C-alpha positions as YAML, in Angstrom:
chain: A
units: angstrom
residues:
- id: 1
  name: MET
  ca: [-23.36, -16.78, -16.34]
- id: 2
  name: SER
  ca: [-23.83, -20.34, -17.55]
- id: 3
  name: LEU
  ca: [-26.01, -19.10, -20.44]
- id: 4
  name: ALA
  ca: [-23.24, -16.74, -21.48]
- id: 5
  name: ARG
  ca: [-20.68, -19.56, -21.35]
- id: 6
  name: LYS
  ca: [-22.93, -21.78, -23.49]
- id: 7
  name: LYS
  ca: [-23.31, -19.05, -26.11]
- id: 8
  name: VAL
  ca: [-19.58, -18.30, -26.19]
- id: 9
  name: GLY
  ca: [-18.41, -21.89, -26.23]
- id: 10
  name: SER
  ca: [-14.85, -22.77, -25.31]
- id: 11
  name: GLY
  ca: [-12.67, -19.90, -26.45]
- id: 12
  name: LYS
  ca: [-8.99, -20.30, -25.58]
- id: 13
  name: LEU
  ca: [-8.65, -16.76, -24.19]
- id: 14
  name: LEU
  ca: [-11.86, -17.14, -22.20]
- id: 15
  name: LEU
  ca: [-10.65, -20.42, -20.75]
- id: 16
  name: GLN
  ca: [-7.33, -18.83, -19.76]
- id: 17
  name: HIS
  ca: [-9.08, -15.99, -17.90]
- id: 18
  name: ASN
  ca: [-11.44, -18.47, -16.25]
- id: 19
  name: ILE
  ca: [-8.45, -20.49, -15.02]
- id: 20
  name: GLU
  ca: [-6.69, -17.36, -13.70]
- id: 21
  name: TYR
  ca: [-9.82, -16.15, -11.90]
- id: 22
  name: GLY
  ca: [-10.40, -19.59, -10.37]
- id: 23
  name: PHE
  ca: [-6.76, -19.85, -9.29]
- id: 24
  name: TRP
  ca: [-6.91, -16.57, -7.36]
- id: 25
  name: ARG
  ca: [-10.25, -17.44, -5.75]
- id: 26
  name: ASN
  ca: [-8.87, -20.77, -4.56]
- id: 27
  name: LEU
  ca: [-5.61, -19.20, -3.38]
- id: 28
  name: ILE
  ca: [-7.46, -16.58, -1.35]
- id: 29
  name: GLY
  ca: [-9.71, -19.25, 0.14]
- id: 30
  name: GLY
  ca: [-6.68, -21.30, 1.15]
- id: 31
  name: THR
  ca: [-4.88, -18.37, 2.73]
- id: 32
  name: ILE
  ca: [-7.39, -18.25, 5.57]
- id: 33
  name: ILE
  ca: [-6.23, -21.67, 6.75]
- id: 34
  name: SER
  ca: [-2.61, -20.82, 5.88]
- id: 35
  name: VAL
  ca: [-2.65, -17.74, 8.11]
- id: 36
  name: LEU
  ca: [-3.93, -19.85, 10.99]
- id: 37
  name: PHE
  ca: [-1.25, -22.53, 10.58]
- id: 38
  name: SER
  ca: [1.51, -19.98, 9.97]
- id: 39
  name: GLY
  ca: [0.51, -18.21, 13.17]
- id: 40
  name: ILE
  ca: [0.62, -21.48, 15.10]
- id: 41
  name: THR
  ca: [3.99, -22.39, 13.55]
- id: 42
  name: THR
  ca: [5.35, -18.93, 14.35]
- id: 43
  name: TYR
  ca: [4.28, -19.26, 17.98]
- id: 44
  name: PHE
  ca: [5.76, -22.73, 18.49]
- id: 45
  name: SER
  ca: [9.00, -21.89, 16.68]
- id: 46
  name: TYR
  ca: [9.37, -18.86, 18.97]
- id: 47
  name: VAL
  ca: [8.70, -20.96, 22.08]
- id: 48
  name: GLU
  ca: [11.16, -23.65, 20.93]
- id: 49
  name: ASN
  ca: [13.73, -20.97, 19.97]
- id: 50
  name: ASN
  ca: [14.05, -22.27, 16.40]
- id: 51
  name: LYS
  ca: [15.19, -19.14, 14.56]
- id: 52
  name: THR
  ca: [15.18, -20.60, 11.05]
- id: 53
  name: LEU
  ca: [11.63, -21.89, 11.34]
- id: 54
  name: PHE
  ca: [10.55, -18.68, 13.06]
- id: 55
  name: ILE
  ca: [11.86, -16.50, 10.21]
- id: 56
  name: ALA
  ca: [10.32, -18.76, 7.56]
- id: 57
  name: SER
  ca: [6.99, -18.73, 9.40]
- id: 58
  name: ILE
  ca: [7.00, -14.94, 9.71]
- id: 59
  name: ILE
  ca: [7.75, -14.55, 6.00]
- id: 60
  name: LEU
  ca: [4.92, -16.90, 5.03]
- id: 61
  name: LEU
  ca: [2.56, -15.25, 7.50]
- id: 62
  name: VAL
  ca: [3.27, -11.83, 5.99]
- id: 63
  name: ILE
  ca: [2.77, -13.13, 2.44]
- id: 64
  name: TYR
  ca: [-0.54, -14.78, 3.34]
- id: 65
  name: LEU
  ca: [-1.73, -11.69, 5.20]
- id: 66
  name: LEU
  ca: [-0.90, -9.50, 2.20]
- id: 67
  name: ILE
  ca: [-2.95, -11.79, -0.04]
- id: 68
  name: LEU
  ca: [-5.86, -11.59, 2.42]
- id: 69
  name: ILE
  ca: [-5.61, -7.81, 2.70]
- id: 70
  name: CYS
  ca: [-5.57, -7.42, -1.09]
- id: 71
  name: ASN
  ca: [-8.21, -10.08, -1.78]
- id: 72
  name: LYS
  ca: [-10.97, -7.69, -2.87]
- id: 73
  name: PHE
  ca: [-8.64, -5.91, -5.29]
- id: 74
  name: ILE
  ca: [-7.33, -9.21, -6.70]
- id: 75
  name: ILE
  ca: [-10.77, -10.76, -7.20]
- id: 76
  name: ASN
  ca: [-12.19, -7.57, -8.73]
- id: 77
  name: SER
  ca: [-9.25, -7.20, -11.14]
- id: 78
  name: PHE
  ca: [-9.31, -10.77, -12.41]
- id: 79
  name: GLY
  ca: [-13.12, -10.86, -12.40]
- id: 80
  name: LYS
  ca: [-13.32, -7.74, -14.56]
- id: 81
  name: MET
  ca: [-10.79, -9.15, -17.03]
- id: 82
  name: TYR
  ca: [-12.79, -12.37, -17.23]
- id: 83
  name: VAL
  ca: [-16.07, -10.51, -17.79]
- id: 84
  name: ARG
  ca: [-14.53, -8.28, -20.50]
- id: 85
  name: VAL
  ca: [-13.38, -11.32, -22.44]
- id: 86
  name: LEU
  ca: [-16.71, -13.06, -21.88]
- id: 87
  name: ILE
  ca: [-18.74, -10.08, -23.08]
- id: 88
  name: GLY
  ca: [-16.37, -9.53, -25.99]
- id: 89
  name: ASN
  ca: [-16.92, -13.12, -27.12]
- id: 90
  name: ILE
  ca: [-20.70, -12.86, -26.75]
- id: 91
  name: TRP
  ca: [-20.90, -9.93, -29.16]
- id: 92
  name: GLU
  ca: [-18.74, -11.59, -31.82]
...
């Protein structure tokens, strides 16, 4: 991969796809910890009978779980877009 990047150089479109791909990889990596903390927050807000915090925690927990469930699809989609641009720039 690094050889391909050296050959292509720093194309603006390639850089944009690299940033998008990296963003989603980092977001998915962070959701593992986020699910844990959202679960803990949900539990304690339920025990303390804090309805506002409980609802917010449930919403965040669902969002993070959806990201984790869809992680393979997200990474594959953005990875394929990145590779298409990379290969397209190599053959130019």
